[in-house]
CSV table of C-alpha atoms in Angstrom, one decimal:
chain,number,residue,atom,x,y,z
A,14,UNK,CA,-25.4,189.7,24.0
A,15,UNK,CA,-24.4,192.1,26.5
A,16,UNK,CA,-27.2,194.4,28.2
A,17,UNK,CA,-24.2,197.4,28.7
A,18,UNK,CA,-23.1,197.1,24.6
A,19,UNK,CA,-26.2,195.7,22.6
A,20,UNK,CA,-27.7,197.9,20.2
A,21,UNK,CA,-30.6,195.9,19.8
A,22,UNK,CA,-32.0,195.9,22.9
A,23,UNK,CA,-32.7,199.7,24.8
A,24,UNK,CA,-33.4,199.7,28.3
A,25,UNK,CA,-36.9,201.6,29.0
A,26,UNK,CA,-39.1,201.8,31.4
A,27,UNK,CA,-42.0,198.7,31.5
A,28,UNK,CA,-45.2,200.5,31.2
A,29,UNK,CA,-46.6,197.6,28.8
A,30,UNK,CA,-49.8,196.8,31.2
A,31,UNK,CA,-51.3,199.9,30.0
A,32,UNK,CA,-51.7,199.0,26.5
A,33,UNK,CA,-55.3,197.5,25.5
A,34,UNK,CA,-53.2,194.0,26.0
A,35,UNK,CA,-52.1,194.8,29.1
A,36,UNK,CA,-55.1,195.9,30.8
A,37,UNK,CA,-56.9,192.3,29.4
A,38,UNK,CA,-54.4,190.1,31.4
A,39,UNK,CA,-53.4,192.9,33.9
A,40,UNK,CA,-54.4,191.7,37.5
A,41,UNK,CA,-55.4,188.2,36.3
A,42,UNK,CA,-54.1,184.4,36.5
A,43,UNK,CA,-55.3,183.1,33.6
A,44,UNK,CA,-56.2,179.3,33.1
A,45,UNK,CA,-54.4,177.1,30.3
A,46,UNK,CA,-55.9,174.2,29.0
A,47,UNK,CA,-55.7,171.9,26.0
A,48,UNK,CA,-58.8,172.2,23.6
A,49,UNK,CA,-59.7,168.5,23.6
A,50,UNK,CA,-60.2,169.0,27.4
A,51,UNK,CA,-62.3,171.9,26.9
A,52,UNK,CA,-66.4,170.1,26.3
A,53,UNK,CA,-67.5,173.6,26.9
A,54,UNK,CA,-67.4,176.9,28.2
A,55,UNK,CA,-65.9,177.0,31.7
A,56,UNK,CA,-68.4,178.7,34.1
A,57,UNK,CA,-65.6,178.6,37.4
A,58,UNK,CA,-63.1,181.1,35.9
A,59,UNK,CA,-63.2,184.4,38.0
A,60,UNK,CA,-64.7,186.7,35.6
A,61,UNK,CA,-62.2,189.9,37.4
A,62,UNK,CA,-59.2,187.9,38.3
A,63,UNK,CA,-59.3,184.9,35.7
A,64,UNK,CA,-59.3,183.9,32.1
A,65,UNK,CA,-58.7,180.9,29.5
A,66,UNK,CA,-55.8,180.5,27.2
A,67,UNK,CA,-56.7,177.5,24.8
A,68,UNK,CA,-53.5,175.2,23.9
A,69,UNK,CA,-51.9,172.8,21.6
A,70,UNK,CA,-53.8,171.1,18.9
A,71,UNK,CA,-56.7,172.0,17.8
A,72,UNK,CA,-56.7,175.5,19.4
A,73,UNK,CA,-57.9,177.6,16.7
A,74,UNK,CA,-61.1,176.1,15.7
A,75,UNK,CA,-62.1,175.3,20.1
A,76,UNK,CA,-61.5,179.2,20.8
A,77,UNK,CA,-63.3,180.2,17.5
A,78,UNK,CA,-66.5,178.4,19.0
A,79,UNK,CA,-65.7,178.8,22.9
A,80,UNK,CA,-66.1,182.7,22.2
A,81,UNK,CA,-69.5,182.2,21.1
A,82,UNK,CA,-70.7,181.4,25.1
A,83,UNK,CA,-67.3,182.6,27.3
A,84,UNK,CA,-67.9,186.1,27.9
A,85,UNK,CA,-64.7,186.1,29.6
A,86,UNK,CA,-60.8,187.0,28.7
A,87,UNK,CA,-60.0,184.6,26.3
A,88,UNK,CA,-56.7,183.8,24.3
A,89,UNK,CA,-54.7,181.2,22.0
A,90,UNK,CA,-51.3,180.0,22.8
A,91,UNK,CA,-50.3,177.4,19.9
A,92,UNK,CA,-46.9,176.6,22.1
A,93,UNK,CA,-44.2,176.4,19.4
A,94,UNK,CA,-42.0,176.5,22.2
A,95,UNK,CA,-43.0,172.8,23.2
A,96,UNK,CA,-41.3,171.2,19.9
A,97,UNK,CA,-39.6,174.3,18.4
A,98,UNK,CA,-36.0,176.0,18.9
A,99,UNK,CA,-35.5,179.1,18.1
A,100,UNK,CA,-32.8,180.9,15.7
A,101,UNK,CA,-31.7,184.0,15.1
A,102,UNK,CA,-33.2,183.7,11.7
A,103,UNK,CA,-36.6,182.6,13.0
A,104,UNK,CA,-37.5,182.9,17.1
A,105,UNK,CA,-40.8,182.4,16.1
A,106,UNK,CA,-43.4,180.4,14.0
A,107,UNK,CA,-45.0,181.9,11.0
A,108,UNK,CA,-47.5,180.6,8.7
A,109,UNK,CA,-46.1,179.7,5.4
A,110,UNK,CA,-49.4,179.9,3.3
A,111,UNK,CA,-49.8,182.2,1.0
A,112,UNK,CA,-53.1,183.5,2.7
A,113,UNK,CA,-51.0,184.7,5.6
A,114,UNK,CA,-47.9,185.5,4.1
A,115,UNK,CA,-46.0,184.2,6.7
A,116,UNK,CA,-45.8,187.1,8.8
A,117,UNK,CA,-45.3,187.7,12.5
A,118,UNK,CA,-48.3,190.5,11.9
A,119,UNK,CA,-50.9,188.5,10.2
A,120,UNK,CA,-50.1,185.1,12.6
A,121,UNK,CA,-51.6,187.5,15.6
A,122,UNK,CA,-54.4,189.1,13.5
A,123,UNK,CA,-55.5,185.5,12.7
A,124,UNK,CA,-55.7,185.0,16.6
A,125,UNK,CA,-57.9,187.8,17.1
A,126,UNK,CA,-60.1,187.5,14.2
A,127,UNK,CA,-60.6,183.4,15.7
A,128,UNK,CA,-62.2,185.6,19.0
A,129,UNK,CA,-58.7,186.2,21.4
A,130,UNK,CA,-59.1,189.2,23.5
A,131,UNK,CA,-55.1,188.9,22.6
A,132,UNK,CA,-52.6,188.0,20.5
A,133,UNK,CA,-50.0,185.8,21.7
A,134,UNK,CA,-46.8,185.0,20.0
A,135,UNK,CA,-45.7,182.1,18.8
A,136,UNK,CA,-42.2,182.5,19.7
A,137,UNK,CA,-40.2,179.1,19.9
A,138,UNK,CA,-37.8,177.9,22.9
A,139,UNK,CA,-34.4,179.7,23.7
A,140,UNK,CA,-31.9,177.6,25.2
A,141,UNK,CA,-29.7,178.6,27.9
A,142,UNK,CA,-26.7,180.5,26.7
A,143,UNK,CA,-28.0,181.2,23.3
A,144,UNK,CA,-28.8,185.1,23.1
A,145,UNK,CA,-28.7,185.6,19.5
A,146,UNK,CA,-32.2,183.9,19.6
A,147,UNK,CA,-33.4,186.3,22.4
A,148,UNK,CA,-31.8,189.4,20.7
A,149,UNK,CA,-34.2,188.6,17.7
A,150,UNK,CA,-37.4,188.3,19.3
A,151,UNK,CA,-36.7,191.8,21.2
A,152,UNK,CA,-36.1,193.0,17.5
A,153,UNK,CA,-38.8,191.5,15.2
A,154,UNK,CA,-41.2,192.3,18.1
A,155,UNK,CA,-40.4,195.9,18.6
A,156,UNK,CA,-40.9,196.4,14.5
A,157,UNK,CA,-44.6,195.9,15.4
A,158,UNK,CA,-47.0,198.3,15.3
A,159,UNK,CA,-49.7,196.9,17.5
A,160,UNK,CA,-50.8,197.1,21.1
A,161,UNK,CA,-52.8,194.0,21.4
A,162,UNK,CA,-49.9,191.3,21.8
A,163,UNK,CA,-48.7,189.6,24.7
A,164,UNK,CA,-45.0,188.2,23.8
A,165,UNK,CA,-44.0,185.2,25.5
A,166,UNK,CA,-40.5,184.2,26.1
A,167,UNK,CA,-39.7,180.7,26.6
A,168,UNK,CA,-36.3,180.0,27.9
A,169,UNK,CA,-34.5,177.9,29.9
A,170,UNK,CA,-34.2,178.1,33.2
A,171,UNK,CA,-30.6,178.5,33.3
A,172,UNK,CA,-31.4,181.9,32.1
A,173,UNK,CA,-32.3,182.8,36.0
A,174,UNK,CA,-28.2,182.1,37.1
A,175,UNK,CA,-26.7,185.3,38.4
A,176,UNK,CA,-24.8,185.4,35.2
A,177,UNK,CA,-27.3,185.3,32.6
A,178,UNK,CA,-30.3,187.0,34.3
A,179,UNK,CA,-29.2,190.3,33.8
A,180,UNK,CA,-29.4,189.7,29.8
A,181,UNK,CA,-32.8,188.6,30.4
A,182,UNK,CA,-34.3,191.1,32.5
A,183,UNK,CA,-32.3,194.0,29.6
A,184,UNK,CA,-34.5,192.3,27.3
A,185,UNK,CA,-37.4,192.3,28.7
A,186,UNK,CA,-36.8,195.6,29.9
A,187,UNK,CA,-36.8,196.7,25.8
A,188,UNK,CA,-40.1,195.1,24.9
A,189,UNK,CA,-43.3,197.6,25.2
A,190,UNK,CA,-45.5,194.9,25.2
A,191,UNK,CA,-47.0,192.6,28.4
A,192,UNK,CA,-43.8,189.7,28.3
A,193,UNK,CA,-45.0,186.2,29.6
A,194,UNK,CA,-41.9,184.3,30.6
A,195,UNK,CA,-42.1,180.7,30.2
A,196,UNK,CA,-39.1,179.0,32.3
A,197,UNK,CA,-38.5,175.3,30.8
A,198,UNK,CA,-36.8,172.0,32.2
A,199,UNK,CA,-37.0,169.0,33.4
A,200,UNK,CA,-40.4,168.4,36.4
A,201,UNK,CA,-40.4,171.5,38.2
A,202,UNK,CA,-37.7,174.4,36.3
A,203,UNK,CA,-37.7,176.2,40.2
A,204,UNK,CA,-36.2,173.1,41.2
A,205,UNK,CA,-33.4,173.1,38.7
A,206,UNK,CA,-31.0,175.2,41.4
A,207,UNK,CA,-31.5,176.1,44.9
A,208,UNK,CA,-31.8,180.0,44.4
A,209,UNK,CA,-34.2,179.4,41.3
A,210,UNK,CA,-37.1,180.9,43.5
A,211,UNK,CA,-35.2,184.3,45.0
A,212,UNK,CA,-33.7,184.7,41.4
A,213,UNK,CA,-37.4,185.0,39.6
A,214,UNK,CA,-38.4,187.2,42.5
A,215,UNK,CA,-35.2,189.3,41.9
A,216,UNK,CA,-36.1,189.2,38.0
A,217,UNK,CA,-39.6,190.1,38.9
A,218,UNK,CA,-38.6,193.1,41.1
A,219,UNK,CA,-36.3,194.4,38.4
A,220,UNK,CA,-39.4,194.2,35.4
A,221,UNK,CA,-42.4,194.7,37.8
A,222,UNK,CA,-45.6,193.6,35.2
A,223,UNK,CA,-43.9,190.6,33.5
A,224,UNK,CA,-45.8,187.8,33.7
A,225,UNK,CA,-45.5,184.0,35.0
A,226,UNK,CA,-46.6,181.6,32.1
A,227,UNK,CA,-47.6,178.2,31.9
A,228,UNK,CA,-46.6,178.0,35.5
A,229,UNK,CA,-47.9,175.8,38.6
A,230,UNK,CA,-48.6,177.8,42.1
A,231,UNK,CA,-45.2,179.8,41.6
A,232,UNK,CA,-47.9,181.9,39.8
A,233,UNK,CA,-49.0,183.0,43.1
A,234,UNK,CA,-45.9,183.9,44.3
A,235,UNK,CA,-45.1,185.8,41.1
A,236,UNK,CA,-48.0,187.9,41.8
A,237,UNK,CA,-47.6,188.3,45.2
A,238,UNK,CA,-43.8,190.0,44.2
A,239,UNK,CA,-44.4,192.1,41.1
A,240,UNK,CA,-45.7,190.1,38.3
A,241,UNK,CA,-48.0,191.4,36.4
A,242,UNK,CA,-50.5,188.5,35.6
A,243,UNK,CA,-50.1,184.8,35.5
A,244,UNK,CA,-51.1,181.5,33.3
A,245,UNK,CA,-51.1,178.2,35.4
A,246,UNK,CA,-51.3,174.8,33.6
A,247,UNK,CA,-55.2,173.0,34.3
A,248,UNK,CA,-52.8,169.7,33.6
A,249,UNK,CA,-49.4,168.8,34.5
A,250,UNK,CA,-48.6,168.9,31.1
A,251,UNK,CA,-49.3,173.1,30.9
A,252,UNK,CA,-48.0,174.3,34.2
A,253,UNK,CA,-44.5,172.8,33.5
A,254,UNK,CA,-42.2,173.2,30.0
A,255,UNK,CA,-40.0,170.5,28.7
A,256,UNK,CA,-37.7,171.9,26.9
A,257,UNK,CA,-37.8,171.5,23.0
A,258,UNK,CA,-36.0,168.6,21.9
A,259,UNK,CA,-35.8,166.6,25.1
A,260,UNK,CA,-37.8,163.7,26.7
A,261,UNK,CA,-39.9,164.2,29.2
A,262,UNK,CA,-38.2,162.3,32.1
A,263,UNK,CA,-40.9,160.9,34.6
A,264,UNK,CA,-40.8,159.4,37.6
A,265,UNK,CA,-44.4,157.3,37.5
A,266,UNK,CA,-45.2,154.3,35.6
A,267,UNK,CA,-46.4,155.0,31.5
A,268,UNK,CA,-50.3,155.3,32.8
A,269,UNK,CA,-50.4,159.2,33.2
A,270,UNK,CA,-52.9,159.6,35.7
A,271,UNK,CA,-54.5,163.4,35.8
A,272,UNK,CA,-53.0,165.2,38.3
A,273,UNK,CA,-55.1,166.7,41.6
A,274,UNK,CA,-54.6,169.8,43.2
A,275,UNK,CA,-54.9,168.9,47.6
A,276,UNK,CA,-56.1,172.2,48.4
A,277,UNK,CA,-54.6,172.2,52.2
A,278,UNK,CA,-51.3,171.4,51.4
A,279,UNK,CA,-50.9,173.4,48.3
A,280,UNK,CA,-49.9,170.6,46.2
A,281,UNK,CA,-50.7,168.7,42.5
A,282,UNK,CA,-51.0,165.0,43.1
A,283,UNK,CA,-51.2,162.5,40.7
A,284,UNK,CA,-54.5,160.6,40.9
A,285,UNK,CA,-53.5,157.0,41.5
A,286,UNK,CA,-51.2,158.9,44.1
A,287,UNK,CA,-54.7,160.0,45.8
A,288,UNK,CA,-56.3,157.0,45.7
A,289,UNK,CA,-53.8,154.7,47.0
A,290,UNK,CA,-53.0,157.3,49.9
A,291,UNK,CA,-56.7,157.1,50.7
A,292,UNK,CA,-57.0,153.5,50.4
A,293,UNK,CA,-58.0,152.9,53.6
A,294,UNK,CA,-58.5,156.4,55.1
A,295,UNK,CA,-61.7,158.9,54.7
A,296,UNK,CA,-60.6,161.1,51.9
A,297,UNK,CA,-60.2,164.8,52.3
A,298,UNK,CA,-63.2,166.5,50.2
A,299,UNK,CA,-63.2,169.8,47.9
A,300,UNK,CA,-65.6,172.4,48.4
A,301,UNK,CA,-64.9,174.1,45.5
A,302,UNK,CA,-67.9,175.2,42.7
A,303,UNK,CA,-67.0,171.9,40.6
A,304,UNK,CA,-66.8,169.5,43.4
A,305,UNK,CA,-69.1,170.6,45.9
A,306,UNK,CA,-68.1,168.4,48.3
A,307,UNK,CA,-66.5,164.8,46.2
A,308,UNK,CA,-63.6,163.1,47.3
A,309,UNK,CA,-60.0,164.0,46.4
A,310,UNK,CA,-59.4,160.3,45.3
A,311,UNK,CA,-62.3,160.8,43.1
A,312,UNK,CA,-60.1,161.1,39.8
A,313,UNK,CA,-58.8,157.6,39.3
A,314,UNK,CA,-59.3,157.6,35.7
A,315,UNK,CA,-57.5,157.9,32.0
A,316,UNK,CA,-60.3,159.3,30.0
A,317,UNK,CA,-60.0,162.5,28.5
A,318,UNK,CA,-63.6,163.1,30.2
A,319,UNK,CA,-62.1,162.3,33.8
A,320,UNK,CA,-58.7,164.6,33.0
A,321,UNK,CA,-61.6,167.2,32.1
A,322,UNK,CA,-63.2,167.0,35.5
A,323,UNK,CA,-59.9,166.8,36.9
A,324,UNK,CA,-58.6,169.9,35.6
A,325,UNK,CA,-61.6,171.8,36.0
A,326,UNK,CA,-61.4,170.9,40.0
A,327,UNK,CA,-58.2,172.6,39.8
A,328,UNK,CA,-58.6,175.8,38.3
A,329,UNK,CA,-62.0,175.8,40.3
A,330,UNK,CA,-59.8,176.2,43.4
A,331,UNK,CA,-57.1,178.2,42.9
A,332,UNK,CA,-59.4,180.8,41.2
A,333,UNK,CA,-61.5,181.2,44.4
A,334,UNK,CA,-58.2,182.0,46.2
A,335,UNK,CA,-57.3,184.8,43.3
A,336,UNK,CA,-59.7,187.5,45.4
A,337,UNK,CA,-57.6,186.5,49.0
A,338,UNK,CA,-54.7,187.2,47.1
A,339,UNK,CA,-55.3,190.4,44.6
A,340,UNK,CA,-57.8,192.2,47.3
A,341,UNK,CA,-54.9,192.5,49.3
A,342,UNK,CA,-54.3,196.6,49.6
A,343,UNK,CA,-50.6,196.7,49.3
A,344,UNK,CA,-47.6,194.3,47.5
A,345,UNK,CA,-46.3,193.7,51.4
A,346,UNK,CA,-49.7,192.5,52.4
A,347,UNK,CA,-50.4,190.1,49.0
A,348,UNK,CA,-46.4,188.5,50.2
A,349,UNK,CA,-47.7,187.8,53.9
A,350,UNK,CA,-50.7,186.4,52.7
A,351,UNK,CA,-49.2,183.9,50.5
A,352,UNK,CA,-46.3,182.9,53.1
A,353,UNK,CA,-48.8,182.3,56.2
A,354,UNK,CA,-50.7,179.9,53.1
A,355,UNK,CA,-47.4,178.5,52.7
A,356,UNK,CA,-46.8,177.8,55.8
A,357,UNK,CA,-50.2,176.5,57.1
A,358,UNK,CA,-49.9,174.3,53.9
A,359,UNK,CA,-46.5,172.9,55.4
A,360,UNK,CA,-48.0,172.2,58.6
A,361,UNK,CA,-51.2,170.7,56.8
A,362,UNK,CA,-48.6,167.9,55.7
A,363,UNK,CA,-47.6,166.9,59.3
A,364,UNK,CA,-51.2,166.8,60.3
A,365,UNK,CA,-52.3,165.1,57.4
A,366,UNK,CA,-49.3,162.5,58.5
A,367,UNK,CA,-50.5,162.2,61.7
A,368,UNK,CA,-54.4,161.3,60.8
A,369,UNK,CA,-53.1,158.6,58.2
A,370,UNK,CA,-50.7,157.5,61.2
A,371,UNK,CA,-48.0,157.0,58.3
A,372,UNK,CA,-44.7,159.9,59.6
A,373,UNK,CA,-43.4,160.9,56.5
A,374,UNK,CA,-45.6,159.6,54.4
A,375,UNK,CA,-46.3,163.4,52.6
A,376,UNK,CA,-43.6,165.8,52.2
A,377,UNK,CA,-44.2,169.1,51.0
A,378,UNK,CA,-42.9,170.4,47.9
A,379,UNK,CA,-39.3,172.2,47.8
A,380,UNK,CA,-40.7,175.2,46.8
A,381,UNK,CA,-43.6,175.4,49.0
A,382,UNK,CA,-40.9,175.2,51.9
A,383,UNK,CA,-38.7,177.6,50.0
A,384,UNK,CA,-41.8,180.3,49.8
A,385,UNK,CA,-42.8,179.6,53.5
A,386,UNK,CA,-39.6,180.6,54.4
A,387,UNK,CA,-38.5,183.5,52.2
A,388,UNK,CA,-38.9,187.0,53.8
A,389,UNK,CA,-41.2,189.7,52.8
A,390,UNK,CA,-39.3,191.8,50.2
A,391,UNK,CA,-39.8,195.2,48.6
A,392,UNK,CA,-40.9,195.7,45.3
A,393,UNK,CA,-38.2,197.2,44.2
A,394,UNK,CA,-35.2,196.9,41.2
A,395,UNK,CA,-32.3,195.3,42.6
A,396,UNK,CA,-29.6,196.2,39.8
């Protein structure tokens, strides 16, 4: 598919955060979290700037009765994307019951009658290279007829190289609806290639409003360079997309561990990581409203009960910072905030080095180096 010569996809202007769907997620990084992690209500979300986005199993009936007590923005996202590939016959998954009908219409209606402030599609993964797939979810998704659906796009990374970007962006340029991109591979996607990072900014300047979904911190540098909302992963299992039909490839042992966001240095740890780090060091604490104060190697535990606590540590934190961050009063100043917290968090590693008297012993993350470093940019289209 060729953004100059398709006929299926129109180029138009992306006013989609006006819509009633828009406005809900508009402004806001939204937590995602499986249901059997979910023992109740969250009361840490930021009732302006967050929101909750119930996964996986089991995701119908938990939002059906978290809606109930959360007051809040609240949404489904059954990820057919984690196990699913998408055709040109079917980018998404239907119901095949005959209550439903197996329609893309009455699949989001069923969402919003469960107690989402949203529908979210179920649209399946789209493999590099493949647009036919892509081209069909811009079609089937501009025959609706409703302005209360958020449209996710999973696709892999390799859609973000120089010469496939430009068929993604056309796309999302066509859909009148919020778009939250989900970027699958293998550990971190951003990773995958060196200009990853500066490509999603460039995408994100070209369709200011799209969103950053099921994302780690990249979600604050998305909205600190013209997304239009965010949904970061509670567990390492939400902020990062396998693709469909591969392995996860890991590089621990076959305990998963839950994994800890270290305020300071801006990174997600893995627990037994934390613990053994600390071993014979005072542990940094977390004064977020969860912790109030307990120890970051606190976590050391396999139970869903301790992955609960873990999770809700860190969304705690990161949706304290979401005020820092979205009060800022222009796009320039939300960019500089987030690349002096870069960069302190960068230095936080050497310093954290130097108390454990172990050189070397942290590194930061690629991409937090690779934010710290970037420039300012303008928020403008670059094609």
């Amino acid at each position: 598919m060729d953004d100059r010569t398709s006929a299926s996809i129109r180029t138009v202007a992306n006013s989609s955060l006006t819509s009633p769907a828009g406005r809900a997620v508009g402004g806001r990084a939204l937590t995602l979290e499986r249901a059997d992690l979910l023992p109740e209500a969250p009361d840490h979300l930021h009732p302006d700037y967050g929101g909750l986005v119930v996964c996986g199993a089991g995701s119908s009936a938990r939002l059906n009765t978290l809606r109930r007590t959360f007051s809040g923005v609240l949404a489904e996202d059954r990820a057919a994307y984690e196990k699913e590939v998408a055709t040109p016959d079917a980018p998404f998954r239907l119901p095949e019951d005959a209550l439903f009908g197996g329609d893309l219409d009455s699949a989001l209606q069923e969402q919003l009658d469960n107690g989402a402030s949203f529908a979210i599609t179920p649209t399946r993964y789209i493999r590099a290279g493949d647009p036919a797939p892509l081209e069909a979810v811009v079609r089937q998704v501009e025959a609706l007829r409703r302005d209360d659906v958020v449209v996710t796009l999973p696709v892999s990374i390799g859609w973000l190289r120089p010469e496939t970007r430009p068929t993604l962006v056309a796309a999302i340029r066509a859909m009148e609806h919020p778009v939250a991109l989900v970027l699958g591979g293998q550990y971190d996607p951003l990773q995958q290639f060196a200009a990853a990072p500066q490509q999603l900014r460039r995408l994100l300047a070209d369709v200011p409003g799209t969103g950053l979904w099921r994302t780690d911190l990249a979600g604050f540098d998305a909205l600190a360079h013209g997304a239009g909302f965010a949904g970061i992963g509670a567990g390492g299992s939400l902020r990062h997309l396998v693709p469909a039909g591969e392995a996860a490839e890991t590089s621990g042992g076959a305990a998963i561990y839950p994994s800890v966001l270290m305020p300071e240095l801006l990174r997600f740890s893995s627990a037994k990581f934390i613990a053994d780090l600390y071993a014979n060091t005072v542990p940094p604490t977390c004064p977020c409203s969860r912790c109030q104060g307990r120890a970051l190697d606190g976590f050391l535990g396999l139970t869903n009960a301790m992955k609960a606590a873990a999770h809700a540590h860190n969304s705690a934190t990161w949706n304290a910072w979401l005020p820092e961050l979205l009060q800022q009063p222009t796009p320039a100043d939300r960019q500089i905030w987030w690349r002096a917290r870069c960069k302190q968090a960068v230095q936080a590693h050497e310093l954290e080095n130097a108390r454990l008297k172990q050189p070397h012993r942290l590194k930061p993350p690629k991409s937090l180096e690779k934010w710290a470093d970037l420039p300012v940019t303008p928020l403008q289209a670059t094609e």
